Amino acid sequence: MTLAPEHPTTGHGIDVRFSLDGTPLAVRHDGRIWMVDPDVHTAHWFTRDAWWEHRTRAAIGTGDVVSVEHWQVQAKLPTAGAELRTFTLRREPLATQWDLESIN
């Protein structure tokens, strides 16, 4: 699925490849691999999920049920003259899959 400017947000799962230190290196989206530009600033932050609005309880030992992880990276296709795009990535608490929040 390609995101159009009029619909820049998706909730679809994507694959993200990370370096050993945990920084995103590449994003696989729409059957293509986008390389993260290491020379452009990336942003990494956490927000909090109101888990009690979605679940009635969290089992003891479940882990962190409130931290939503976000990355904003600049990436481009590995072709000459490819344009940088801003990818905003999101991972829900306890999830192993990343979601593509937006591309600009």
CSV table of C-alpha atoms in Angstrom, one decimal:
chain,number,residue,atom,x,y,z
A,1,MET,CA,0.0,0.0,0.0
A,2,THR,CA,1.3,3.4,-0.9
A,3,LEU,CA,0.4,6.3,1.3
A,4,ALA,CA,-1.0,9.3,-0.6
A,5,PRO,CA,-0.7,12.9,0.7
A,6,GLU,CA,-4.4,13.0,1.3
A,7,HIS,CA,-4.2,9.8,3.4
A,8,PRO,CA,-0.7,9.9,5.1
A,9,THR,CA,-1.5,7.7,8.1
A,10,THR,CA,-1.7,4.0,8.3
A,11,GLY,CA,-1.8,1.4,11.0
A,12,HIS,CA,-0.2,-1.4,9.0
A,13,GLY,CA,2.6,-3.4,10.3
A,14,ILE,CA,6.0,-3.0,8.8
A,15,ASP,CA,9.5,-4.5,9.2
A,16,VAL,CA,12.2,-2.4,10.8
A,17,ARG,CA,15.9,-3.4,10.8
A,18,PHE,CA,18.0,-2.1,13.7
A,19,SER,CA,21.7,-1.7,14.4
A,20,LEU,CA,23.3,-3.4,17.4
A,21,ASP,CA,22.8,-0.2,19.4
A,22,GLY,CA,19.0,-0.2,18.6
A,23,THR,CA,18.9,2.6,16.0
A,24,PRO,CA,16.7,1.9,12.9
A,25,LEU,CA,18.8,1.2,9.7
A,26,ALA,CA,16.1,0.3,7.2
A,27,VAL,CA,12.3,0.1,6.9
A,28,ARG,CA,10.5,-2.4,4.6
A,29,HIS,CA,7.2,-0.8,3.4
A,30,ASP,CA,5.1,-1.6,0.4
A,31,GLY,CA,7.5,-4.3,-0.8
A,32,ARG,CA,10.4,-1.8,-0.9
A,33,ILE,CA,13.3,-1.3,1.4
A,34,TRP,CA,13.9,2.3,2.5
A,35,MET,CA,17.4,3.0,3.9
A,36,VAL,CA,17.5,5.3,7.0
A,37,ASP,CA,20.0,8.2,6.4
A,38,PRO,CA,22.5,8.1,9.3
A,39,ASP,CA,23.5,11.7,8.7
A,40,VAL,CA,20.0,13.1,9.3
A,41,HIS,CA,18.6,13.5,12.8
A,42,THR,CA,16.3,10.8,14.1
A,43,ALA,CA,13.9,11.2,17.0
A,44,HIS,CA,13.1,8.5,19.6
A,45,TRP,CA,10.5,9.0,22.3
A,46,PHE,CA,7.9,7.2,24.4
A,47,THR,CA,4.3,8.0,25.2
A,48,ARG,CA,2.0,6.3,27.6
A,49,ASP,CA,-1.0,4.1,26.8
A,50,ALA,CA,-4.1,4.1,28.9
A,51,TRP,CA,-4.2,0.3,29.1
A,52,TRP,CA,-7.0,0.3,31.6
A,53,GLU,CA,-9.3,1.7,28.9
A,54,HIS,CA,-8.6,-1.3,26.7
A,55,ARG,CA,-8.1,-4.1,29.2
A,56,THR,CA,-9.7,-4.8,32.5
A,57,ARG,CA,-6.5,-6.0,34.1
A,58,ALA,CA,-2.8,-6.7,33.5
A,59,ALA,CA,-1.5,-10.0,34.7
A,60,ILE,CA,1.4,-9.9,37.2
A,61,GLY,CA,4.7,-10.2,35.4
A,62,THR,CA,3.2,-9.1,32.1
A,63,GLY,CA,5.8,-6.4,31.6
A,64,ASP,CA,5.5,-2.8,30.6
A,65,VAL,CA,1.9,-2.3,29.5
A,66,VAL,CA,2.0,1.5,29.2
A,67,SER,CA,5.1,2.5,27.1
A,68,VAL,CA,4.3,3.2,23.4
A,69,GLU,CA,7.7,3.5,21.6
A,70,HIS,CA,8.1,5.9,18.6
A,71,TRP,CA,10.8,6.6,16.1
A,72,GLN,CA,10.9,9.3,13.5
A,73,VAL,CA,13.5,8.7,10.8
A,74,GLN,CA,14.5,10.1,7.4
A,75,ALA,CA,14.8,7.4,4.8
A,76,LYS,CA,15.0,7.0,1.0
A,77,LEU,CA,15.0,4.3,-1.6
A,78,PRO,CA,18.6,3.1,-2.5
A,79,THR,CA,18.4,4.6,-6.0
A,80,ALA,CA,20.2,7.6,-7.4
A,81,GLY,CA,18.4,10.9,-6.7
A,82,ALA,CA,15.9,9.3,-4.4
A,83,GLU,CA,14.0,11.8,-2.2
A,84,LEU,CA,14.2,11.6,1.6
A,85,ARG,CA,10.8,10.8,3.3
A,86,THR,CA,10.0,11.1,7.0
A,87,PHE,CA,8.7,7.9,8.5
A,88,THR,CA,7.0,7.9,11.9
A,89,LEU,CA,7.0,4.4,13.4
A,90,ARG,CA,5.1,3.2,16.5
A,91,ARG,CA,5.2,0.1,18.6
A,92,GLU,CA,2.4,-0.6,21.1
A,93,PRO,CA,3.2,-2.0,24.6
A,94,LEU,CA,4.1,-5.7,24.5
A,95,ALA,CA,4.0,-5.8,20.7
A,96,THR,CA,6.7,-7.2,18.6
A,97,GLN,CA,5.5,-5.6,15.3
A,98,TRP,CA,6.1,-2.0,14.4
A,99,ASP,CA,3.3,0.1,12.8
A,100,LEU,CA,3.8,2.8,10.2
A,101,GLU,CA,2.1,5.8,11.7
A,102,SER,CA,2.8,8.2,8.8
A,103,ILE,CA,5.0,9.0,5.9
A,104,ASN,CA,5.6,12.6,4.9
